[in-house]
Coordinates of C-alpha atoms in Angstrom, one line a residue:
M1 CA -46.9 -14.2 -28.7
R2 CA -44.0 -16.5 -27.9
I3 CA -41.4 -13.6 -28.4
T4 CA -43.5 -11.4 -26.0
R5 CA -43.4 -14.1 -23.2
V6 CA -39.7 -14.5 -23.7
L7 CA -39.1 -10.7 -23.5
S8 CA -41.4 -10.5 -20.3
T9 CA -39.2 -13.4 -18.7
A10 CA -36.1 -11.7 -19.5
L11 CA -37.2 -8.3 -18.0
L12 CA -38.2 -10.0 -14.9
A13 CA -34.9 -11.6 -14.7
L14 CA -32.9 -8.2 -15.4
G15 CA -34.9 -6.9 -12.5
L16 CA -33.8 -9.7 -10.0
A17 CA -30.5 -9.5 -11.1
A18 CA -30.1 -5.7 -10.7
G19 CA -31.5 -5.9 -7.2
P20 CA -28.0 -7.2 -5.6
A21 CA -26.2 -4.3 -7.3
V22 CA -28.4 -1.8 -6.0
A23 CA -28.1 -3.1 -2.4
D24 CA -24.3 -3.6 -2.9
S25 CA -24.1 0.3 -3.2
S26 CA -25.0 1.1 0.5
P27 CA -22.3 2.4 2.8
S28 CA -19.7 0.0 4.0
P29 CA -19.6 -0.9 7.9
G30 CA -16.3 1.4 8.0
A31 CA -18.4 4.3 6.9
S32 CA -20.5 4.8 9.9
D33 CA -19.9 6.9 13.0
D34 CA -20.1 4.3 15.9
G35 CA -17.8 6.2 18.5
K36 CA -16.7 9.6 19.4
A37 CA -14.6 11.5 17.1
P38 CA -11.1 12.0 18.1
T39 CA -9.9 15.3 19.4
Q40 CA -6.1 15.0 19.0
A41 CA -3.7 13.8 16.3
G42 CA -0.6 11.7 16.5
T43 CA 2.9 12.9 15.8
S44 CA 4.1 10.2 13.7
F45 CA 3.0 7.0 11.7
R46 CA 3.1 4.8 14.9
T47 CA 1.3 7.2 17.0
A48 CA -1.4 8.3 14.4
T49 CA -4.8 8.7 15.7
E50 CA -7.4 6.3 14.3
L51 CA -10.3 7.9 12.3
R52 CA -13.3 6.1 10.9
Q53 CA -14.9 7.1 7.6
G54 CA -17.6 9.8 8.3
Q55 CA -16.0 11.3 11.5
Q56 CA -15.0 14.8 11.8
A57 CA -11.8 14.9 13.8
T58 CA -10.4 17.9 15.5
A59 CA -6.8 18.5 16.8
S60 CA -4.7 21.3 18.1
G61 CA -1.1 21.9 17.4
S62 CA 1.7 24.5 16.5
T63 CA 2.9 25.7 13.1
G64 CA 5.9 23.4 12.3
D65 CA 4.1 20.1 13.9
Y66 CA 3.5 17.1 11.9
L67 CA -0.2 15.8 12.6
Y68 CA -1.2 12.3 12.0
W69 CA -4.5 10.2 11.6
S70 CA -5.1 6.9 10.1
F71 CA -8.4 5.6 8.5
P72 CA -9.4 2.1 6.8
A73 CA -10.2 1.9 3.1
D74 CA -11.7 -1.2 1.3
T75 CA -11.9 -2.3 -2.2
G76 CA -13.8 -0.5 -4.5
Q77 CA -13.8 2.8 -2.4
R78 CA -12.5 6.2 -3.8
P79 CA -11.5 8.1 -0.3
T80 CA -11.8 11.9 -0.1
V81 CA -9.7 13.5 2.7
K82 CA -10.7 17.0 3.7
A83 CA -8.9 19.4 6.1
T84 CA -9.5 22.8 7.4
V85 CA -6.7 24.6 9.3
K86 CA -7.9 27.7 11.4
L87 CA -4.8 30.1 11.4
P88 CA -3.9 32.4 14.4
A89 CA -5.3 36.1 14.2
T90 CA -2.1 37.5 13.2
H91 CA 0.2 35.5 10.6
G92 CA 2.2 35.9 7.6
A93 CA 1.8 34.0 4.3
Q94 CA 2.2 30.2 4.9
T95 CA 1.5 27.1 2.7
W96 CA -0.1 24.0 4.2
Q97 CA -0.2 20.5 2.7
I98 CA -1.8 17.2 3.3
D99 CA -0.3 13.9 2.2
V100 CA -1.7 10.4 2.3
Y101 CA 0.2 7.2 2.6
D102 CA -1.0 3.6 2.3
G103 CA -0.3 0.9 4.8
L104 CA 3.2 0.3 3.2
R105 CA 3.8 4.1 3.9
R106 CA 3.9 4.6 0.1
R107 CA 2.8 8.4 -0.7
Q108 CA -0.4 8.1 -2.7
A109 CA -1.0 10.7 -5.4
C110 CA -4.1 12.7 -5.5
Q111 CA -6.4 12.1 -8.4
Y112 CA -7.7 15.7 -8.0
G113 CA -8.2 18.2 -5.2
A114 CA -6.0 21.1 -3.6
A115 CA -3.8 19.0 -1.4
S116 CA -1.5 22.2 -0.9
R117 CA -2.5 25.8 -0.7
T118 CA -1.0 29.1 0.6
A119 CA -2.8 31.4 2.9
G120 CA -2.5 35.2 2.7
Q121 CA -1.9 37.4 5.7
D122 CA -5.6 38.3 5.9
A123 CA -6.7 34.4 5.7
S124 CA -8.4 33.1 8.7
S125 CA -8.2 29.7 7.6
V126 CA -7.1 27.2 4.8
D127 CA -9.0 24.5 3.0
L128 CA -7.2 21.4 1.7
A129 CA -8.7 18.4 -0.1
C130 CA -7.3 15.1 -1.7
V131 CA -9.2 12.4 -3.7
L132 CA -7.5 9.3 -3.9
R133 CA -7.6 6.8 -6.8
T134 CA -10.0 3.9 -6.3
V135 CA -8.7 1.3 -4.1
R136 CA -7.9 -1.9 -5.9
G137 CA -8.3 -5.5 -4.7
W138 CA -5.1 -6.6 -6.3
S139 CA -2.0 -5.0 -7.8
E140 CA 1.4 -5.9 -9.2
P141 CA 4.3 -5.8 -6.6
W142 CA 6.2 -3.1 -8.4
A143 CA 2.9 -0.9 -8.9
D144 CA 1.9 1.8 -6.2
D145 CA -1.7 1.4 -6.6
P146 CA -4.0 1.9 -3.6
L147 CA -4.9 -1.5 -1.9
P148 CA -7.2 -2.3 0.9
G149 CA -6.0 -1.6 4.6
T150 CA -5.0 1.4 6.7
Y151 CA -4.2 4.9 5.2
Y152 CA -2.4 7.6 6.9
I153 CA -2.9 11.3 6.8
R154 CA -0.1 13.9 7.4
L155 CA -1.0 17.7 7.8
T156 CA 1.8 20.1 8.1
V157 CA 3.0 23.6 7.1
V158 CA 5.7 23.3 4.4
D159 CA 6.4 27.2 3.8
L160 CA 6.1 30.0 6.5
G161 CA 8.1 32.8 8.0
S162 CA 10.1 32.3 11.2
A163 CA 8.2 34.7 13.0
D164 CA 5.1 32.4 12.7
L165 CA 6.9 29.1 13.9
G166 CA 5.3 27.7 16.8
K167 CA 2.1 29.7 16.7
S168 CA -1.0 27.9 17.9
V169 CA -3.4 26.3 15.2
S170 CA -6.5 24.1 15.1
A171 CA -7.4 21.5 12.4
D172 CA -10.5 19.8 11.3
V173 CA -10.2 16.4 9.3
R174 CA -12.7 14.3 7.7
V175 CA -12.6 11.2 5.4
D176 CA -15.4 10.1 3.2
S177 CA -15.5 7.7 0.5
K178 CA -17.5 6.8 -2.7
D179 CA -18.4 3.2 -3.4
I180 CA -17.2 2.6 -7.2
G181 CA -18.2 -0.9 -7.0
G182 CA -17.5 -3.6 -10.0
A183 CA -16.4 -0.9 -12.2
A184 CA -13.0 -1.0 -10.4
A185 CA -13.0 -4.9 -9.8
V186 CA -9.9 -6.8 -10.7
D187 CA -9.3 -10.5 -10.9
G188 CA -7.5 -11.1 -7.8
S189 CA -7.5 -10.2 -4.2
L190 CA -5.0 -9.6 -1.2
G191 CA -4.7 -12.4 1.2
R192 CA -4.9 -9.7 4.0
P193 CA -5.5 -6.0 4.1
L194 CA -2.4 -3.7 4.5
V195 CA -3.1 -3.2 8.2
P196 CA 0.7 -2.6 9.8
G197 CA 1.4 -4.0 13.1
I198 CA 1.8 -1.2 16.0
A199 CA 2.9 -3.4 19.0
V200 CA 3.6 -7.0 19.9
K201 CA 1.9 -9.5 22.3
S202 CA 2.5 -12.9 24.0
G203 CA 1.6 -16.0 21.8
K204 CA -1.3 -18.1 22.7
E205 CA 0.8 -21.1 23.3
G206 CA 2.8 -19.6 26.2
D207 CA 6.2 -20.4 24.4
G208 CA 7.4 -16.8 24.5
S209 CA 7.1 -16.0 21.1
K210 CA 5.7 -12.7 19.7
T211 CA 3.1 -12.0 17.3
A212 CA 2.1 -8.5 15.7
V213 CA -0.9 -6.8 17.0
L214 CA -2.6 -5.1 14.2
S215 CA -4.5 -1.9 14.3
S216 CA -7.9 -2.0 15.7
F217 CA -9.1 -1.6 12.1
G218 CA -10.0 -5.3 11.7
S219 CA -12.6 -7.6 10.0
D220 CA -15.5 -5.9 11.9
D221 CA -14.8 -2.8 9.5
G222 CA -16.1 -4.4 6.5
W223 CA -13.1 -5.7 4.6
S224 CA -14.5 -7.1 1.5
S225 CA -11.6 -8.7 -0.3
G226 CA -13.1 -11.7 -1.9
W227 CA -14.6 -13.0 -5.2
W228 CA -17.9 -11.2 -5.3
S229 CA -18.6 -7.9 -7.1
D230 CA -21.4 -6.5 -8.9
R231 CA -19.4 -6.8 -11.8
W232 CA -20.9 -10.5 -11.8
V233 CA -24.4 -9.1 -11.9
W234 CA -23.6 -7.0 -15.0
T235 CA -21.9 -10.1 -16.8
A236 CA -25.1 -11.9 -16.3
I237 CA -27.2 -9.3 -17.6
G238 CA -25.0 -9.2 -20.7
G239 CA -25.5 -13.0 -20.9
V240 CA -29.3 -12.6 -20.9
L241 CA -29.1 -9.7 -23.6
A242 CA -26.9 -11.8 -25.8
A243 CA -29.4 -14.8 -25.4
L244 CA -32.3 -12.4 -26.3
A245 CA -30.7 -11.2 -29.3
G246 CA -30.1 -14.7 -30.5
I247 CA -33.7 -15.7 -30.1
G248 CA -34.9 -12.7 -31.7
G249 CA -32.5 -13.1 -34.7
Y250 CA -33.8 -16.8 -35.2
A251 CA -37.4 -15.7 -35.1
L252 CA -36.9 -13.1 -37.7
T253 CA -35.0 -15.1 -40.3
R254 CA -36.8 -18.5 -40.1
G255 CA -40.1 -17.1 -41.7
S256 CA -43.7 -17.7 -40.8
G257 CA -43.9 -21.1 -42.6
R258 CA -42.0 -23.8 -44.5
P259 CA -40.9 -22.8 -48.1
S260 CA -42.9 -24.4 -50.7
R261 CA -41.1 -27.0 -53.0
V262 CA -42.0 -27.1 -56.6
P263 CA -41.2 -30.5 -58.2
P264 CA -39.1 -30.3 -61.3
N265 CA -40.8 -30.6 -64.8
V266 CA -40.3 -34.2 -66.3

C-alpha cells in the first residue's frame, strides 16, 4: 500500500510538471499575423522589407533584381523559408535561388530543402524552400550557428539567358517556424538579439550624441533569451523517476520482516 501511494503521488507530480512543457509549445508572439502583409521587397540589406512569421508577402520585380525581406527568429525556433516565383508567359530556362543571412549578414546553410531550382521553358513558376538549423541561445564567437535576431531573405535569379533579362516577375514569400524547445537549449544566452541598426537618432540627454535605432522587431516580438526552457521540466521528471527507482529498490530488497537470529550452541 505504501508503494502504491508513492507511485500515485509521483504520477500526479509528473502530470503537473509536464503542464508547462505543453504550454511552452504554443506559437511565439512573433508568429502571429497582426498587420497587413507586405506587398513589396527591398533592394538591399538596409532596405529589406520587414516580414513577420506567418505572413504571406508578395512583391513584383524584374529578372536580375535582388529582392530582400527580413524576419525575426528566436531561440528554439527552426525557421522554414518558402518562395514561389511566377515567371513570364514566354521565357527560357532560368535558375532561381534564395539565400538566408543572420543579423551579422552571415549566410546560413539550409538544413534541407531546395534553395535553388531551374525552371524549364514550359514552367509557369518555380518553388523554393530553405529549412534553417534551430536557432541557438548562445554560440562560440568563431561558429556560424543561427542566433536569435533578425534574418534576411535574398531572392534572385542566378542563371538565365540575356533575352530574359529585365522581364517582369512576381514572388510570394512566407516564413514559418517549428518550436523545437528544450531539445535545442544550451547553457548560455546572448545579452541582446542580433538586430542590426538601420538608422540613427538623437540621444535623450540632448547632448547631440547619436544612438543606433534598432529594427522594429523588438521585445514585443517575444524574444525569449533567458534561463528558462522546458529542459528544466524534463530534468525534474528525471529526478522524480530516479527517486522512485531508489524507493522501489529499497522496498524490494529489505524483505517483509527482520531476519531471525539463532543463538549459537554452547
